[in-house]
Amino acid sequence: MDGSSRGALKAGRDQLAQQLGQTDAKQLADDLFFVGRTLDSSAPLRRALVDPSRDTDAKRQLGDRLFEGKVGDAARQVLGSLVGQRWSAERDMSDALDLLGAEAVTAAAEQAGRLGQVEQELFQVERLVAGTPELRDALTNRQRGGQDKADLVGRLLDGKAAPETVQLARLAAFNPRGQRFDQAIERYQGVAAQRREQLVALVTVAKPLSPDLAERLEQALSRTYSKPVQLNVVIDPDVVGGLRVQVGDEVIDGTVARRLDDARRALAG
């Protein structure tokens, strides 16, 4: 999202925060995902609700008529806030509903005392898929339907993860919104981290970090970014030595492999 869509998403988040204090977070999440799927399935409906030339009250009334009896009042309030905004692209509102639904899922996990668990499990799911070629191929196979992929993930996690983790992982498989499964999972992991008001640092090393080193690295990054930092550690022998740290778009690469690459480029130049 860019431009006006980011401002529109913020307005939706403000309304979501109000509704979360008055309703069941899990039900609100389910309702928001349902509204998003409905918009995804109908281009005319998306255009009708996003069209900036249409009266805002008329768009809200249309949303109420369509979803009354199908979703709760809280979800309709969030939708009403969204249709009153200006969007940069037609599909941005559907993407916003997906993000807001994920935020409601993480709120439900927080209420149940499982938010940290969900964040860590999402990372583990992403690494499991990345490290299992057969599973990765199944989730990227365009010949398989979204429901089939979601069911595959559901069977994989059945009884092994928090219900919120399963819900978000199934959603990432069913409708990754133009992204790969791993990217969709990372997006939801970021939503969980944001709710915990902390950053996530992806640390790539040749061998596991000792508990002492991991703690010192976490403390150093927390001081650097002035907020708590959660370490997600990936073991990759190709880094040779040292470590690579990525926080958002910022990368700190202190690996031997990177220094060798720099030296080769310098010699080639």
Short mmCIF file of C-alpha atoms in Angstrom, two decimals:
data_model
loop_
_atom_site.label_atom_id
_atom_site.label_comp_id
_atom_site.label_asym_id
_atom_site.label_seq_id
_atom_site.Cartn_x
_atom_site.Cartn_y
_atom_site.Cartn_z
CA MET A 1 0.00 0.00 0.00
CA ASP A 2 1.09 3.56 -0.55
CA GLY A 3 -0.18 7.10 -0.41
CA SER A 4 -3.77 7.53 0.65
CA SER A 5 -4.25 3.79 1.29
CA ARG A 6 -1.91 3.92 4.28
CA GLY A 7 -4.01 6.69 5.81
CA ALA A 8 -7.16 4.70 5.08
CA LEU A 9 -5.68 1.65 6.80
CA LYS A 10 -4.87 3.75 9.87
CA ALA A 11 -8.49 4.86 10.07
CA GLY A 12 -9.53 1.22 9.91
CA ARG A 13 -7.10 0.36 12.69
CA ASP A 14 -8.52 3.11 14.87
CA GLN A 15 -12.01 1.70 14.40
CA LEU A 16 -10.75 -1.85 14.98
CA ALA A 17 -9.20 -0.80 18.30
CA GLN A 18 -12.55 0.61 19.41
CA GLN A 19 -14.42 -2.54 18.45
CA LEU A 20 -11.91 -4.90 20.07
CA GLY A 21 -12.75 -3.37 23.41
CA GLN A 22 -16.43 -4.20 22.97
CA THR A 23 -16.63 -7.56 21.18
CA ASP A 24 -15.10 -11.03 20.86
CA ALA A 25 -11.80 -10.70 18.97
CA LYS A 26 -12.00 -14.13 17.33
CA GLN A 27 -15.48 -13.53 15.96
CA LEU A 28 -14.46 -10.11 14.68
CA ALA A 29 -11.46 -11.66 12.92
CA ASP A 30 -13.63 -14.32 11.27
CA ASP A 31 -16.09 -11.65 10.15
CA LEU A 32 -13.40 -9.39 8.68
CA PHE A 33 -11.89 -12.29 6.74
CA PHE A 34 -15.36 -13.15 5.42
CA VAL A 35 -15.92 -9.58 4.23
CA GLY A 36 -12.49 -9.55 2.59
CA ARG A 37 -13.16 -12.83 0.76
CA THR A 38 -16.50 -11.49 -0.43
CA LEU A 39 -14.87 -8.39 -1.88
CA ASP A 40 -12.13 -10.49 -3.49
CA SER A 41 -14.78 -12.52 -5.29
CA SER A 42 -16.65 -9.54 -6.79
CA ALA A 43 -14.93 -6.78 -8.76
CA PRO A 44 -18.18 -4.76 -9.16
CA LEU A 45 -18.72 -4.82 -5.39
CA ARG A 46 -15.13 -3.71 -4.73
CA ARG A 47 -15.50 -0.84 -7.15
CA ALA A 48 -18.82 0.21 -5.66
CA LEU A 49 -17.38 0.38 -2.15
CA VAL A 50 -14.08 2.04 -3.12
CA ASP A 51 -15.37 4.53 -5.73
CA PRO A 52 -14.45 8.00 -4.39
CA SER A 53 -17.16 9.64 -6.48
CA ARG A 54 -19.93 7.82 -4.60
CA ASP A 55 -21.47 9.27 -1.46
CA THR A 56 -19.93 7.80 1.68
CA ASP A 57 -23.29 7.23 3.39
CA ALA A 58 -24.53 5.37 0.31
CA LYS A 59 -21.47 3.10 0.40
CA ARG A 60 -21.97 2.41 4.10
CA GLN A 61 -25.63 1.59 3.53
CA LEU A 62 -24.63 -0.78 0.72
CA GLY A 63 -22.16 -2.53 3.03
CA ASP A 64 -24.78 -2.84 5.77
CA ARG A 65 -27.34 -4.31 3.38
CA LEU A 66 -24.89 -6.83 2.00
CA PHE A 67 -23.48 -8.05 5.29
CA GLU A 68 -26.36 -7.63 7.75
CA GLY A 69 -27.06 -11.02 9.30
CA LYS A 70 -23.81 -12.42 7.89
CA VAL A 71 -21.29 -10.65 10.10
CA GLY A 72 -21.53 -8.87 13.42
CA ASP A 73 -22.05 -5.17 13.99
CA ALA A 74 -18.38 -4.69 14.90
CA ALA A 75 -17.19 -5.88 11.49
CA ARG A 76 -19.74 -3.66 9.74
CA GLN A 77 -18.48 -0.70 11.78
CA VAL A 78 -14.92 -1.40 10.61
CA LEU A 79 -16.10 -1.75 7.01
CA GLY A 80 -18.04 1.50 7.35
CA SER A 81 -14.86 3.24 8.41
CA LEU A 82 -12.94 1.80 5.45
CA VAL A 83 -15.46 2.73 2.77
CA GLY A 84 -15.32 6.33 3.98
CA GLN A 85 -11.62 6.56 3.07
CA ARG A 86 -9.78 7.20 -0.18
CA TRP A 87 -7.80 4.24 -1.56
CA SER A 88 -4.84 4.31 -3.95
CA ALA A 89 -5.87 1.05 -5.63
CA GLU A 90 -9.10 -0.92 -5.80
CA ARG A 91 -7.76 -4.05 -4.07
CA ASP A 92 -6.12 -2.12 -1.24
CA MET A 93 -9.29 -2.21 0.84
CA SER A 94 -9.43 -6.02 0.59
CA ASP A 95 -5.79 -6.16 1.64
CA ALA A 96 -6.61 -3.89 4.57
CA LEU A 97 -9.42 -6.19 5.69
CA ASP A 98 -6.96 -9.10 5.62
CA LEU A 99 -4.47 -7.19 7.79
CA LEU A 100 -7.16 -6.02 10.20
CA GLY A 101 -8.47 -9.57 10.47
CA ALA A 102 -4.96 -10.75 11.30
CA GLU A 103 -4.68 -8.01 13.92
CA ALA A 104 -7.92 -9.23 15.47
CA VAL A 105 -6.52 -12.80 15.52
CA THR A 106 -3.41 -11.62 17.35
CA ALA A 107 -5.64 -9.70 19.77
CA ALA A 108 -7.48 -12.95 20.49
CA ALA A 109 -4.14 -14.68 21.05
CA GLU A 110 -3.09 -11.90 23.41
CA GLN A 111 -6.31 -12.26 25.40
CA ALA A 112 -5.60 -15.98 25.72
CA GLY A 113 -1.98 -15.40 26.76
CA ARG A 114 -0.64 -17.03 23.57
CA LEU A 115 0.65 -14.07 21.53
CA GLY A 116 4.35 -14.85 21.99
CA GLN A 117 3.68 -18.50 21.20
CA VAL A 118 1.82 -17.60 18.00
CA GLU A 119 4.61 -15.33 16.82
CA GLN A 120 7.24 -18.02 17.36
CA GLU A 121 5.10 -20.75 15.81
CA LEU A 122 4.54 -18.70 12.65
CA PHE A 123 8.29 -18.41 12.26
CA GLN A 124 8.68 -22.16 12.78
CA VAL A 125 6.00 -22.88 10.16
CA GLU A 126 7.78 -20.65 7.65
CA ARG A 127 11.11 -22.40 8.30
CA LEU A 128 9.51 -25.85 8.10
CA VAL A 129 8.05 -25.09 4.67
CA ALA A 130 11.28 -23.48 3.47
CA GLY A 131 13.24 -26.57 4.53
CA THR A 132 10.84 -29.16 3.08
CA PRO A 133 10.93 -29.12 -0.76
CA GLU A 134 7.87 -31.36 -1.14
CA LEU A 135 5.79 -29.13 1.12
CA ARG A 136 7.08 -25.96 -0.48
CA ASP A 137 6.24 -27.30 -3.94
CA ALA A 138 2.74 -28.29 -2.82
CA LEU A 139 2.04 -24.78 -1.52
CA THR A 140 3.36 -23.08 -4.67
CA ASN A 141 1.65 -25.47 -7.11
CA ARG A 142 -0.81 -23.39 -9.13
CA GLN A 143 -2.75 -26.51 -10.05
CA ARG A 144 -3.83 -26.97 -6.42
CA GLY A 145 -6.72 -24.93 -5.11
CA GLY A 146 -6.48 -22.61 -2.14
CA GLN A 147 -8.77 -24.76 0.00
CA ASP A 148 -6.65 -27.84 -0.73
CA LYS A 149 -3.50 -25.96 0.34
CA ALA A 150 -5.19 -24.65 3.48
CA ASP A 151 -6.33 -28.16 4.41
CA LEU A 152 -2.78 -29.44 3.89
CA VAL A 153 -1.44 -26.85 6.32
CA GLY A 154 -4.28 -27.59 8.75
CA ARG A 155 -3.41 -31.30 8.82
CA LEU A 156 0.26 -30.46 9.28
CA LEU A 157 -0.40 -28.28 12.32
CA ASP A 158 -3.34 -30.15 13.83
CA GLY A 159 -2.75 -30.52 17.56
CA LYS A 160 0.75 -29.02 17.27
CA ALA A 161 0.13 -25.27 17.32
CA ALA A 162 -2.10 -22.63 18.85
CA PRO A 163 -5.48 -22.18 17.13
CA GLU A 164 -4.51 -18.65 16.08
CA THR A 165 -1.34 -19.97 14.45
CA VAL A 166 -3.35 -22.56 12.54
CA GLN A 167 -5.88 -19.95 11.42
CA LEU A 168 -3.24 -17.57 10.07
CA ALA A 169 -1.19 -20.33 8.45
CA ARG A 170 -4.29 -21.72 6.72
CA LEU A 171 -5.14 -18.23 5.52
CA ALA A 172 -1.62 -17.73 4.15
CA ALA A 173 -2.01 -20.97 2.19
CA PHE A 174 -5.58 -20.31 1.05
CA ASN A 175 -5.12 -16.72 -0.10
CA PRO A 176 -1.56 -15.32 0.10
CA ARG A 177 -2.75 -12.15 -1.67
CA GLY A 178 -0.24 -12.24 -4.50
CA GLN A 179 2.65 -13.31 -2.29
CA ARG A 180 4.42 -16.58 -1.67
CA PHE A 181 3.33 -18.59 1.36
CA ASP A 182 6.47 -17.64 3.27
CA GLN A 183 5.93 -13.95 2.56
CA ALA A 184 2.33 -14.14 3.75
CA ILE A 185 3.44 -15.90 6.94
CA GLU A 186 6.09 -13.22 7.52
CA ARG A 187 3.41 -10.55 7.12
CA TYR A 188 1.29 -12.15 9.83
CA GLN A 189 4.34 -12.65 12.03
CA GLY A 190 4.98 -8.92 11.69
CA VAL A 191 1.40 -8.22 12.79
CA ALA A 192 1.98 -10.31 15.92
CA ALA A 193 5.30 -8.57 16.63
CA GLN A 194 3.69 -5.17 16.18
CA ARG A 195 1.02 -6.06 18.71
CA ARG A 196 3.75 -7.01 21.16
CA GLU A 197 5.35 -3.62 20.38
CA GLN A 198 8.62 -5.23 19.42
CA LEU A 199 10.75 -5.73 16.34
CA VAL A 200 11.74 -9.06 14.83
CA ALA A 201 15.39 -9.63 13.89
CA LEU A 202 16.11 -12.48 11.47
CA VAL A 203 19.58 -13.75 12.46
CA THR A 204 21.36 -16.10 10.05
CA VAL A 205 24.36 -18.00 11.43
CA ALA A 206 26.42 -21.06 10.58
CA LYS A 207 25.69 -22.77 13.90
CA PRO A 208 23.30 -22.17 16.84
CA LEU A 209 23.97 -19.17 19.05
CA SER A 210 24.83 -19.86 22.66
CA PRO A 211 22.19 -18.58 25.12
CA ASP A 212 24.64 -15.95 26.38
CA LEU A 213 25.45 -14.65 22.89
CA ALA A 214 21.79 -14.63 21.89
CA GLU A 215 20.91 -12.62 25.00
CA ARG A 216 23.71 -10.11 24.39
CA LEU A 217 22.74 -9.70 20.73
CA GLU A 218 19.08 -9.21 21.68
CA GLN A 219 20.03 -6.56 24.24
CA ALA A 220 22.33 -4.76 21.79
CA LEU A 221 19.66 -4.64 19.09
CA SER A 222 17.05 -3.48 21.60
CA ARG A 223 19.31 -0.58 22.58
CA THR A 224 19.97 0.26 18.92
CA TYR A 225 16.29 0.35 17.94
CA SER A 226 14.97 1.64 21.30
CA LYS A 227 12.38 -1.13 21.60
CA PRO A 228 12.29 -4.86 22.39
CA VAL A 229 13.71 -7.11 19.67
CA GLN A 230 12.74 -10.77 19.17
CA LEU A 231 15.48 -12.94 17.62
CA ASN A 232 14.48 -15.52 15.02
CA VAL A 233 17.58 -17.61 14.32
CA VAL A 234 18.17 -19.46 11.03
CA ILE A 235 21.04 -21.93 10.69
CA ASP A 236 22.74 -21.74 7.28
CA PRO A 237 26.22 -23.32 6.83
CA ASP A 238 26.75 -21.19 3.71
CA VAL A 239 27.33 -18.08 5.82
CA VAL A 240 30.72 -19.67 6.77
CA GLY A 241 31.13 -17.58 9.93
CA GLY A 242 29.87 -14.48 11.68
CA LEU A 243 26.23 -13.58 11.40
CA ARG A 244 23.71 -11.75 9.26
CA VAL A 245 21.00 -9.69 10.96
CA GLN A 246 17.94 -8.32 9.19
CA VAL A 247 15.51 -6.00 10.96
CA GLY A 248 12.80 -4.90 8.56
CA ASP A 249 14.55 -3.63 5.42
CA GLU A 250 17.85 -3.01 7.22
CA VAL A 251 20.56 -5.66 6.91
CA ILE A 252 23.74 -5.98 8.96
CA ASP A 253 25.96 -8.55 7.28
CA GLY A 254 29.10 -9.59 9.18
CA THR A 255 29.53 -13.04 7.65
CA VAL A 256 32.77 -14.39 6.21
CA ALA A 257 30.87 -15.21 3.01
CA ARG A 258 29.90 -11.56 2.59
CA ARG A 259 33.47 -10.37 3.19
CA LEU A 260 34.77 -12.88 0.63
CA ASP A 261 32.20 -11.67 -1.89
CA ASP A 262 33.27 -8.08 -1.28
CA ALA A 263 36.91 -9.05 -1.79
CA ARG A 264 36.10 -10.86 -5.05
CA ARG A 265 34.22 -7.81 -6.36
CA ALA A 266 37.11 -5.55 -5.41
CA LEU A 267 39.57 -7.78 -7.27
CA ALA A 268 37.29 -8.01 -10.29
CA GLY A 269 36.98 -4.23 -10.36
#
